[in-house]
Amino acid sequence: MLGGSRSIPKGISFIRQHWHLILLVGLVSFHAINNWAWLSTNVAILSSDARRHLMTSLTYSDMLRPLNLGNMFDAVTMDEYRPPLFHLSAVPLLWLFGRSTDTSTMVNTVYLAILLGSAYAVGKKISDSNMGLLFSFVLSTFPMIYAMSRYFYIDFALTAMVALNVALLLYTEDFRRKDLTLLYGLSFGLGMLVKWTFVVFTLLPGILVFVRSGLPQQMIRRLKTIEVNVKWTLLSALLALGLSLLWYLPSLDAARHMFFGLWLLPLSWLALALTFYALGRPSSQEANLFGAVMIGFTVASIWYLPRVDFLREFFLVAYGKPRGRFSGFVPYLNFLVDEQMSLSYVIPLLLALLILAFLNRHRLRATILRSILTSNLAVVASWAMLPYFVFSFQTSTIHSRYIMPMLAPLALLIAYSLLSIPWRQGKVVLLVMVVIIAMAQFFALTYDGLGWLRHAAIVHLPGERQVNLFAHGFENQLPSTGRTDSRYWIMPDILRFMREDSRRMGRQGAELGIMMRTHHVQASTFELVSLVEGYSDLSMRELARAWSSAPVYPQLFEVDYLILKDGYQGGINREETRELVDALLSGNSLFLGEVFDVAQQYPTPDGETVYLYRKKYHFDKEYSEEDYRTLAHDLEAIGRGSEAIIFEIPEQIEVFARHYQGGGTPYPLPRQRPLDEDTTSLDLEAIAANHDTILAVLMGEEQVDAAHFVEGWLDQHAYQAVASWYGPVRLMAYASPLAEEGDGPAHRIEARFGESITLLGFTLDGEEARPGQILRIKLFWEADDSVENDYKIFLHLLDAEGQIVAQQDSRPMGGSKPTTDWVKGETIADNHGVCIPWEVAPGQHQLVLGMYEPNTGQRLSATADGEVVGDTLPLTLIRIEDS
């Protein structure tokens, strides 16, 4: 139609009317998409806090199935130190999209929408939609903001909830709008359920609005005319009682063990009753505020009332260190420059302050200043003031995350000052520059391909100094390079190998000892991966950070696998553990080297290698720990540090080594099943050639050494000195065979014991000995006739007063050739060893010999040179030298 108006399509009309909101949704979507891309291709370095938060969410996910009031109460009150809302908010995502750290972290998309939507609302309230949009953009491109949106920390959600609370506060119109005032109260309660520090960021803005609203004066006047609606009061009390009973009755047993115990029920009832009563009052400023306060208190109380005792730990952590407390005024400013905003934004911030100061240079009169202090801009500015002083004044811990909600007022200040520039061209130029620099920094810190841009942002100054224009703090983790390289993420492969390997060996479940601690690989990371991927049959033991006094070495033999690395060991907090790592890597620890071998190796991008060790032996038989503890102690007393320790059942090594601190060398024999006599004999010959003393830990079993070949070989060739029982376990101490042993005795004598046993003589390895040494004696016997009784032989070492200082009692050849088996005319070469105790005094000692019937203790008479000498036969003098 000529001259008529052209109709605008509805779609274009909608875009024109709502283009700010469309851009805002696009901004949220832009960050959500980039976050998912980043999480899918990179490894985030998870601090202990982030790992704990992820594990808590995964635990909540399991606890809330099935979903009922009892499980909900347990989940809400499970954590004794941290409120539950952030962790619970990730549970629906875990249910919908599966268990993974990336899925949990994407809950930040919800908080990102809350944060940027609240920023937009605040900017629009202070100025207009342009201000709101620019405020949202600047805030979203602060490096700390988008970095933290990729990690599972509470602080990002806290920042969003603080922004929401302040935005609702501004829109309450000084508490005149009941709906928004009640939502403000609800946001306060929800914010407190995210983190207790929420109140520090929101308290001063609330006080400013409360003061400027005139409510203090009104409330004083209203106190004189308070009217109570009895009917509504009773109804509120009934509703509150019903809800309180519904919440607490299924969980009374759990509640009675909390700080307030069963008082939780009446306290909850009172809070709910006041809340319902406040909601039913007609709208007015004071009634609306009272309702908001009660909603906030009641919502927060679902955790704070049961867990009010968290305050003790909170103050201990935040302010409780008697020494080493910090002032954060300067460090937090450094965080702003290096990590949270970067120089790329700090410079515009300083320009913004200069511009604002210039534009308001004449507005210093008291009335104008008072109006500024009561403006919405002052309310937003106060959002950052109190936290800066609270978190900077003599705290025990300082971290850039703690003041993260303060970034929003700074972003608003930049946006406000840029849009306040009266010169149109200068404003446009500055806006374009801020957008270009912000996006360049965003992409450079997010994607690998722009590494050249990260290097270009480093400005070299005279004197070998340099300045980085981009953010470069710990939280600004670079994409898939350096600390975020995906090759560090070895935990899933290790756990997978452990499960498959242990099942291949017929074992259900295994324990991993973790003897290393880096940003990527440590005990809590393994626990997290185990929880995410469902390795409930695998458990972890922290050995790198051993805070108790319990020694680490015995614990190594209690676990099934060990993980450690070469290179820098700064994550280990005990010298003992560092020495054990070195011993394993170098092979210097004989017992560790025998029990563990390397199963897997993982080279890491920093040039180091992570080693997974597997335990070769598992002693699955029932045993007494005390038996092996006593055995190990006695063996240390016998040993001299160079002895061989033979284990007839190799699996005993893992139990024995937990208690043994000596320097002996372990030898598991037999090395194959069934036992091969020729191979085992060669092994025993090699052991005897390399060790003066052989200690054998024996527990004969049919499937291992049915014929007792190992013990028989030792009895025949070595010199038995000790035979002790520890429950079903025996300790046998032997001296190794002499290098040269003749066929006959070195010292010939004619002596008889009883009527039918003749001692032809003996061979001695020397007439001098030292404490701790085993004295070797080979006795040569001959039977004049068959011997009816099974006699035992004793050798005593007597001091100058005739007191026994050392002795050995045994059947001939360790019991393998009892006297009842002797054949007339046969010569028996019978080896014996006498262990000289460490406490024996030096000097001349007499070695004597005798035989007795073990059941009665009756000794045989000894005759030498045709004369009866008694029931003992003196053999020779032994000189004990100084040890």
CSV table of C-alpha atoms in Angstrom, one decimal, residues 100-497:
chain,number,residue,atom,x,y,z
A,100,SER,CA,32.1,-37.6,36.2
A,101,THR,CA,34.0,-34.6,37.5
A,102,ASP,CA,33.2,-32.7,34.3
A,103,THR,CA,29.4,-33.3,34.8
A,104,SER,CA,29.6,-32.1,38.3
A,105,THR,CA,31.5,-29.0,37.4
A,106,MET,CA,29.0,-28.0,34.7
A,107,VAL,CA,26.6,-27.1,37.5
A,108,ASN,CA,28.5,-23.9,37.4
A,109,THR,CA,26.5,-23.0,34.3
A,110,VAL,CA,23.5,-22.5,36.5
A,111,TYR,CA,25.5,-20.3,38.8
A,112,LEU,CA,27.0,-18.5,35.8
A,113,ALA,CA,23.5,-17.7,34.6
A,114,ILE,CA,22.6,-16.4,38.1
A,115,LEU,CA,25.7,-14.4,38.3
A,116,LEU,CA,25.5,-12.7,34.9
A,117,GLY,CA,21.7,-12.3,35.2
A,118,SER,CA,22.1,-10.6,38.6
A,119,ALA,CA,24.9,-8.4,37.2
A,120,TYR,CA,22.7,-7.3,34.4
A,121,ALA,CA,19.9,-6.5,36.8
A,122,VAL,CA,22.2,-4.5,39.1
A,123,GLY,CA,23.6,-2.5,36.2
A,124,LYS,CA,20.1,-1.8,34.8
A,125,LYS,CA,18.9,-0.7,38.2
A,126,ILE,CA,21.8,1.7,38.6
A,127,SER,CA,21.7,3.1,35.1
A,128,ASP,CA,20.1,1.2,32.2
A,129,SER,CA,20.2,-2.0,30.1
A,130,ASN,CA,23.5,-0.9,28.4
A,131,MET,CA,25.1,-0.7,31.8
A,132,GLY,CA,23.7,-4.0,32.8
A,133,LEU,CA,25.0,-5.7,29.6
A,134,LEU,CA,28.5,-4.1,29.8
A,135,PHE,CA,28.7,-5.0,33.6
A,136,SER,CA,27.9,-8.7,32.7
A,137,PHE,CA,30.4,-8.8,29.9
A,138,VAL,CA,33.2,-7.2,31.9
A,139,LEU,CA,32.5,-9.5,34.9
A,140,SER,CA,32.4,-12.6,32.8
A,141,THR,CA,35.7,-11.9,31.2
A,142,PHE,CA,37.6,-11.4,34.4
A,143,PRO,CA,40.1,-14.3,34.3
A,144,MET,CA,39.2,-15.4,37.8
A,145,ILE,CA,35.6,-15.7,37.0
A,146,TYR,CA,35.8,-17.9,33.9
A,147,ALA,CA,38.7,-19.9,35.5
A,148,MET,CA,36.7,-20.7,38.6
A,149,SER,CA,33.6,-21.6,36.5
A,150,ARG,CA,35.7,-24.5,35.3
A,151,TYR,CA,36.5,-25.9,38.8
A,152,PHE,CA,34.3,-27.4,41.4
A,153,TYR,CA,34.9,-24.8,44.1
A,154,ILE,CA,32.2,-23.3,46.4
A,155,ASP,CA,33.5,-19.8,45.7
A,156,PHE,CA,32.0,-19.5,42.2
A,157,ALA,CA,28.6,-20.4,43.5
A,158,LEU,CA,29.1,-18.0,46.4
A,159,THR,CA,29.9,-15.2,44.0
A,160,ALA,CA,26.7,-15.8,42.1
A,161,MET,CA,24.5,-16.0,45.2
A,162,VAL,CA,26.0,-12.8,46.6
A,163,ALA,CA,25.2,-11.0,43.3
A,164,LEU,CA,21.7,-12.4,43.3
A,165,ASN,CA,21.2,-11.2,46.9
A,166,VAL,CA,22.4,-7.7,46.2
A,167,ALA,CA,20.4,-7.5,43.0
A,168,LEU,CA,17.2,-8.5,44.9
A,169,LEU,CA,18.0,-6.0,47.7
A,170,LEU,CA,18.2,-3.1,45.2
A,171,TYR,CA,14.8,-4.2,43.6
A,172,THR,CA,13.0,-4.4,47.0
A,173,GLU,CA,12.6,-0.6,46.8
A,174,ASP,CA,13.8,-0.3,50.4
A,175,PHE,CA,11.7,-3.3,51.4
A,176,ARG,CA,8.4,-1.8,50.1
A,177,ARG,CA,7.8,-4.6,47.6
A,178,LYS,CA,6.8,-7.6,49.6
A,179,ASP,CA,7.4,-10.3,46.9
A,180,LEU,CA,11.0,-9.2,46.1
A,181,THR,CA,11.8,-8.6,49.8
A,182,LEU,CA,10.7,-12.2,50.6
A,183,LEU,CA,12.8,-13.4,47.7
A,184,TYR,CA,15.7,-11.3,49.0
A,185,GLY,CA,15.3,-13.2,52.3
A,186,LEU,CA,15.2,-16.5,50.5
A,187,SER,CA,18.3,-15.7,48.6
A,188,PHE,CA,20.0,-14.8,51.9
A,189,GLY,CA,19.2,-18.2,53.4
A,190,LEU,CA,20.2,-20.1,50.2
A,191,GLY,CA,23.5,-18.1,50.1
A,192,MET,CA,24.3,-19.0,53.7
A,193,LEU,CA,23.8,-22.7,52.7
A,194,VAL,CA,26.5,-22.2,50.0
A,195,LYS,CA,29.1,-20.8,52.4
A,196,TRP,CA,29.2,-19.1,55.8
A,197,THR,CA,31.3,-16.1,54.4
A,198,PHE,CA,28.2,-15.1,52.4
A,199,VAL,CA,27.1,-12.9,55.3
A,200,VAL,CA,30.4,-10.9,55.1
A,201,PHE,CA,29.7,-9.8,51.5
A,202,THR,CA,26.0,-9.0,52.0
A,203,LEU,CA,25.8,-7.6,55.5
A,204,LEU,CA,27.0,-4.0,54.7
A,205,PRO,CA,24.7,-3.6,51.6
A,206,GLY,CA,21.7,-4.8,53.7
A,207,ILE,CA,22.6,-2.4,56.5
A,208,LEU,CA,22.9,0.6,54.1
A,209,VAL,CA,19.5,-0.1,52.5
A,210,PHE,CA,18.0,-0.7,56.0
A,211,VAL,CA,19.3,2.7,57.2
A,212,ARG,CA,18.3,4.7,54.2
A,213,SER,CA,14.8,3.1,54.2
A,214,GLY,CA,13.9,4.9,57.4
A,215,LEU,CA,13.0,1.6,59.0
A,216,PRO,CA,15.0,2.1,62.2
A,217,GLN,CA,12.8,5.0,63.2
A,218,GLN,CA,9.6,3.3,62.1
A,219,MET,CA,10.4,0.1,64.0
A,220,ILE,CA,10.9,2.1,67.2
A,221,ARG,CA,7.5,3.7,66.8
A,222,ARG,CA,5.8,0.4,65.9
A,223,LEU,CA,7.1,-1.3,69.0
A,224,LYS,CA,4.5,0.6,71.0
A,225,THR,CA,1.6,-0.6,68.8
A,226,ILE,CA,2.3,-4.2,68.1
A,227,GLU,CA,-0.8,-6.3,67.5
A,228,VAL,CA,-0.9,-10.0,67.5
A,229,ASN,CA,-3.3,-11.9,65.3
A,230,VAL,CA,-4.1,-14.8,67.7
A,231,LYS,CA,-5.9,-16.9,65.1
A,232,TRP,CA,-3.1,-16.7,62.5
A,233,THR,CA,-0.5,-17.3,65.3
A,234,LEU,CA,-2.1,-20.6,66.2
A,235,LEU,CA,-2.4,-21.6,62.6
A,236,SER,CA,1.2,-20.7,62.0
A,237,ALA,CA,2.2,-22.8,65.1
A,238,LEU,CA,0.3,-25.8,63.8
A,239,LEU,CA,1.7,-25.6,60.3
A,240,ALA,CA,5.2,-25.2,61.8
A,241,LEU,CA,4.8,-28.1,64.1
A,242,GLY,CA,3.7,-30.4,61.3
A,243,LEU,CA,6.6,-29.5,59.1
A,244,SER,CA,9.1,-29.8,62.0
A,245,LEU,CA,7.8,-33.2,62.9
A,246,LEU,CA,7.8,-34.3,59.3
A,247,TRP,CA,11.5,-33.3,59.0
A,248,TYR,CA,12.9,-34.4,62.3
A,249,LEU,CA,10.9,-37.5,63.4
A,250,PRO,CA,12.4,-39.9,60.8
A,251,SER,CA,15.9,-38.8,62.0
A,252,LEU,CA,15.6,-38.4,65.7
A,253,ASP,CA,18.4,-40.9,66.4
A,254,ALA,CA,20.8,-38.8,64.2
A,255,ALA,CA,19.6,-35.6,65.7
A,256,ARG,CA,20.2,-36.6,69.3
A,257,HIS,CA,23.9,-36.8,68.6
A,258,MET,CA,24.2,-33.3,67.3
A,259,PHE,CA,25.0,-30.1,69.2
A,260,PHE,CA,21.4,-29.2,70.2
A,261,GLY,CA,20.3,-32.8,70.3
A,262,LEU,CA,16.5,-33.2,70.6
A,263,TRP,CA,16.2,-29.4,71.1
A,264,LEU,CA,16.5,-29.2,67.3
A,265,LEU,CA,12.8,-30.0,67.0
A,266,PRO,CA,11.4,-27.2,69.2
A,267,LEU,CA,13.9,-24.7,67.8
A,268,SER,CA,12.9,-25.6,64.2
A,269,TRP,CA,9.2,-25.4,65.2
A,270,LEU,CA,9.7,-21.9,66.7
A,271,ALA,CA,11.6,-20.6,63.6
A,272,LEU,CA,9.0,-22.0,61.2
A,273,ALA,CA,6.1,-20.6,63.3
A,274,LEU,CA,7.6,-17.1,63.3
A,275,THR,CA,8.2,-17.4,59.5
A,276,PHE,CA,4.6,-18.4,58.8
A,277,TYR,CA,3.3,-15.7,61.0
A,278,ALA,CA,5.5,-13.1,59.3
A,279,LEU,CA,4.3,-14.2,55.8
A,280,GLY,CA,0.7,-13.7,56.8
A,281,ARG,CA,1.1,-10.1,58.0
A,282,PRO,CA,-0.1,-7.3,55.7
A,283,SER,CA,2.6,-5.7,53.5
A,284,SER,CA,4.6,-2.9,55.0
A,285,GLN,CA,8.3,-2.2,55.1
A,286,GLU,CA,8.9,-3.6,58.6
A,287,ALA,CA,6.6,-6.6,58.0
A,288,ASN,CA,8.3,-7.4,54.7
A,289,LEU,CA,11.7,-7.2,56.2
A,290,PHE,CA,10.7,-9.3,59.2
A,291,GLY,CA,9.4,-11.9,56.8
A,292,ALA,CA,12.6,-11.8,54.8
A,293,VAL,CA,14.7,-12.2,57.9
A,294,MET,CA,12.7,-15.2,59.1
A,295,ILE,CA,12.7,-16.9,55.7
A,296,GLY,CA,16.5,-16.5,55.5
A,297,PHE,CA,17.0,-17.7,59.0
A,298,THR,CA,14.7,-20.7,58.6
A,299,VAL,CA,16.2,-21.8,55.3
A,300,ALA,CA,19.7,-21.5,56.6
A,301,SER,CA,18.8,-23.3,59.9
A,302,ILE,CA,18.3,-26.6,58.2
A,303,TRP,CA,22.1,-26.9,58.3
A,304,TYR,CA,23.2,-24.3,60.8
A,305,LEU,CA,21.1,-25.5,63.7
A,306,PRO,CA,22.3,-29.2,63.5
A,307,ARG,CA,25.8,-28.2,62.8
A,308,VAL,CA,26.3,-25.0,64.8
A,309,ASP,CA,29.4,-26.5,66.3
A,310,PHE,CA,31.2,-25.9,63.0
A,311,LEU,CA,32.0,-22.5,64.5
A,312,ARG,CA,34.8,-24.0,66.6
A,313,GLU,CA,36.7,-25.4,63.6
A,314,PHE,CA,35.9,-22.3,61.5
A,315,PHE,CA,37.5,-19.9,63.9
A,316,LEU,CA,40.4,-22.2,64.4
A,317,VAL,CA,41.0,-22.4,60.6
A,318,ALA,CA,40.4,-18.8,59.9
A,319,TYR,CA,41.9,-17.0,62.9
A,320,GLY,CA,43.1,-19.7,65.3
A,321,LYS,CA,46.8,-20.0,64.5
A,322,PRO,CA,48.8,-18.7,67.4
A,323,ARG,CA,51.7,-18.0,65.1
A,324,GLY,CA,52.0,-17.4,61.4
A,325,ARG,CA,48.9,-15.3,61.0
A,326,PHE,CA,48.8,-12.9,58.0
A,327,SER,CA,47.8,-9.5,56.9
A,328,GLY,CA,46.1,-9.8,53.6
A,329,PHE,CA,45.8,-6.1,52.6
A,330,VAL,CA,48.8,-6.2,50.2
A,331,PRO,CA,48.5,-9.9,49.0
A,332,TYR,CA,44.9,-9.4,48.0
A,333,LEU,CA,45.8,-6.4,45.9
A,334,ASN,CA,48.5,-8.5,44.3
A,335,PHE,CA,45.9,-11.2,43.6
A,336,LEU,CA,43.8,-8.6,41.8
A,337,VAL,CA,46.7,-7.7,39.5
A,338,ASP,CA,48.2,-11.1,38.8
A,339,GLU,CA,45.3,-13.6,39.0
A,340,GLN,CA,41.8,-12.2,39.3
A,341,MET,CA,41.7,-9.3,36.8
A,342,SER,CA,45.2,-9.0,35.3
A,343,LEU,CA,46.9,-5.8,34.2
A,344,SER,CA,44.7,-5.8,31.1
A,345,TYR,CA,41.8,-4.9,33.4
A,346,VAL,CA,43.6,-3.2,36.3
A,347,ILE,CA,44.7,-0.4,33.9
A,348,PRO,CA,41.1,0.2,32.8
A,349,LEU,CA,40.0,0.1,36.4
A,350,LEU,CA,42.6,2.8,37.3
A,351,LEU,CA,41.4,4.9,34.4
A,352,ALA,CA,37.9,4.4,35.5
A,353,LEU,CA,38.7,5.8,39.0
A,354,LEU,CA,40.5,8.8,37.5
A,355,ILE,CA,37.6,9.5,35.2
A,356,LEU,CA,35.1,9.3,38.0
A,357,ALA,CA,37.2,11.5,40.2
A,358,PHE,CA,37.5,14.0,37.4
A,359,LEU,CA,33.8,14.0,36.6
A,360,ASN,CA,32.8,14.4,40.3
A,361,ARG,CA,35.6,16.8,41.3
A,362,HIS,CA,33.1,19.5,42.2
A,363,ARG,CA,30.6,17.3,43.9
A,364,LEU,CA,32.0,17.3,47.4
A,365,ARG,CA,29.4,19.2,49.4
A,366,ALA,CA,28.0,17.4,52.4
A,367,THR,CA,24.5,17.1,50.9
A,368,ILE,CA,25.8,15.6,47.7
A,369,LEU,CA,28.1,13.3,49.5
A,370,ARG,CA,25.2,12.1,51.7
A,371,SER,CA,23.2,11.4,48.6
A,372,ILE,CA,26.0,9.4,47.1
A,373,LEU,CA,26.4,7.3,50.2
A,374,THR,CA,22.8,6.4,50.1
A,375,SER,CA,22.7,5.6,46.4
A,376,ASN,CA,22.4,2.2,44.8
A,377,LEU,CA,26.0,2.6,43.6
A,378,ALA,CA,27.2,3.0,47.2
A,379,VAL,CA,25.2,-0.2,48.1
A,380,VAL,CA,27.1,-2.1,45.4
A,381,ALA,CA,30.4,-0.6,46.4
A,382,SER,CA,29.9,-1.6,50.0
A,383,TRP,CA,29.6,-5.2,48.8
A,384,ALA,CA,33.5,-5.1,48.4
A,385,MET,CA,34.5,-2.9,51.3
A,386,LEU,CA,33.8,-5.0,54.4
A,387,PRO,CA,35.1,-8.3,53.0
A,388,TYR,CA,38.4,-6.7,52.1
A,389,PHE,CA,39.0,-5.7,55.7
A,390,VAL,CA,37.6,-8.8,57.2
A,391,PHE,CA,39.7,-11.2,55.1
A,392,SER,CA,42.8,-9.1,55.3
A,393,PHE,CA,43.0,-8.5,59.0
A,394,GLN,CA,45.2,-11.1,60.8
A,395,THR,CA,43.8,-14.2,59.2
A,396,SER,CA,45.3,-17.7,59.4
A,397,THR,CA,44.8,-18.3,55.7
A,398,ILE,CA,44.9,-16.1,52.6
A,399,HIS,CA,43.7,-17.2,49.1
A,400,SER,CA,42.5,-15.5,46.0
A,401,ARG,CA,39.3,-17.5,46.0
A,402,TYR,CA,38.2,-16.1,49.4
A,403,ILE,CA,37.6,-12.6,48.0
A,404,MET,CA,36.2,-13.6,44.7
A,405,PRO,CA,32.7,-12.1,45.2
A,406,MET,CA,34.4,-8.7,45.5
A,407,LEU,CA,35.2,-8.8,41.8
A,408,ALA,CA,31.6,-7.9,40.8
A,409,PRO,CA,31.7,-4.3,42.3
A,410,LEU,CA,35.0,-3.7,40.5
A,411,ALA,CA,33.5,-4.9,37.2
A,412,LEU,CA,30.6,-2.5,37.8
A,413,LEU,CA,33.0,0.3,38.5
A,414,ILE,CA,34.7,-0.3,35.1
A,415,ALA,CA,31.4,-0.4,33.2
A,416,TYR,CA,30.0,2.6,35.0
A,417,SER,CA,33.1,4.8,34.4
A,418,LEU,CA,33.3,3.8,30.7
A,419,LEU,CA,29.7,4.6,30.1
A,420,SER,CA,30.0,7.8,32.1
A,421,ILE,CA,32.6,9.3,29.7
A,422,PRO,CA,30.9,12.3,28.1
A,423,TRP,CA,33.0,12.2,25.0
A,424,ARG,CA,31.3,9.8,22.5
A,425,GLN,CA,34.3,8.9,20.4
A,426,GLY,CA,36.6,8.4,23.3
A,427,LYS,CA,33.9,6.2,24.9
A,428,VAL,CA,33.6,4.1,21.8
A,429,VAL,CA,37.4,3.7,21.4
A,430,LEU,CA,37.8,2.6,25.1
A,431,LEU,CA,34.9,0.2,24.9
A,432,VAL,CA,36.3,-1.4,21.8
A,433,MET,CA,39.7,-1.7,23.3
A,434,VAL,CA,38.4,-3.3,26.5
A,435,VAL,CA,36.3,-5.8,24.5
A,436,ILE,CA,39.2,-6.7,22.2
A,437,ILE,CA,41.8,-7.1,25.0
A,438,ALA,CA,39.3,-9.0,27.2
A,439,MET,CA,38.5,-11.5,24.4
A,440,ALA,CA,42.1,-11.9,23.4
A,441,GLN,CA,43.0,-12.8,27.0
A,442,PHE,CA,40.0,-15.1,27.3
A,443,PHE,CA,40.9,-17.2,24.2
A,444,ALA,CA,44.7,-17.1,25.0
A,445,LEU,CA,44.1,-18.6,28.4
A,446,THR,CA,41.5,-21.1,27.2
A,447,TYR,CA,42.9,-22.7,24.0
A,448,ASP,CA,46.2,-24.2,23.0
A,449,GLY,CA,46.5,-22.6,19.6
A,450,LEU,CA,46.9,-19.1,21.0
A,451,GLY,CA,50.0,-19.9,23.0
A,452,TRP,CA,51.9,-17.3,20.9
A,453,LEU,CA,49.4,-14.7,22.2
A,454,ARG,CA,50.2,-15.6,25.8
A,455,HIS,CA,53.9,-15.0,25.1
A,456,ALA,CA,53.2,-11.8,23.3
A,457,ALA,CA,51.5,-10.5,26.5
A,458,ILE,CA,54.8,-10.7,28.4
A,459,VAL,CA,56.5,-7.3,28.2
A,460,HIS,CA,60.2,-7.3,28.8
A,461,LEU,CA,61.5,-4.3,30.7
A,462,PRO,CA,65.1,-3.0,31.3
A,463,GLY,CA,67.1,-4.9,33.9
A,464,GLU,CA,65.8,-8.3,32.8
A,465,ARG,CA,62.5,-7.6,34.4
A,466,GLN,CA,59.2,-8.5,32.7
A,467,VAL,CA,55.5,-7.8,33.1
A,468,ASN,CA,52.7,-10.1,32.1
A,469,LEU,CA,49.6,-8.3,30.9
A,470,PHE,CA,47.5,-11.4,31.2
A,471,ALA,CA,46.5,-13.3,34.3
A,472,HIS,CA,49.0,-15.8,35.5
A,473,GLY,CA,48.1,-17.0,39.0
A,474,PHE,CA,47.6,-20.6,40.2
A,475,GLU,CA,43.9,-20.6,39.4
A,476,ASN,CA,44.5,-19.5,35.8
A,477,GLN,CA,45.4,-22.9,34.5
A,478,LEU,CA,46.5,-23.0,31.0
A,479,PRO,CA,44.8,-25.3,28.5
A,480,SER,CA,46.3,-28.8,28.0
A,481,THR,CA,49.8,-27.6,28.6
A,482,GLY,CA,52.1,-27.6,31.5
A,483,ARG,CA,50.1,-28.3,34.6
A,484,THR,CA,46.9,-29.2,32.7
A,485,ASP,CA,48.5,-31.7,30.4
A,486,SER,CA,46.2,-34.7,30.2
A,487,ARG,CA,49.2,-37.1,30.5
A,488,TYR,CA,49.2,-36.3,34.2
A,489,TRP,CA,45.8,-38.0,34.5
A,490,ILE,CA,47.1,-41.5,35.2
A,491,MET,CA,44.8,-42.4,38.2
A,492,PRO,CA,42.1,-44.1,36.2
A,493,ASP,CA,44.6,-46.3,34.4
A,494,ILE,CA,46.3,-47.3,37.7
A,495,LEU,CA,43.0,-48.2,39.3
A,496,ARG,CA,41.9,-50.1,36.3
A,497,PHE,CA,45.2,-52.1,36.3
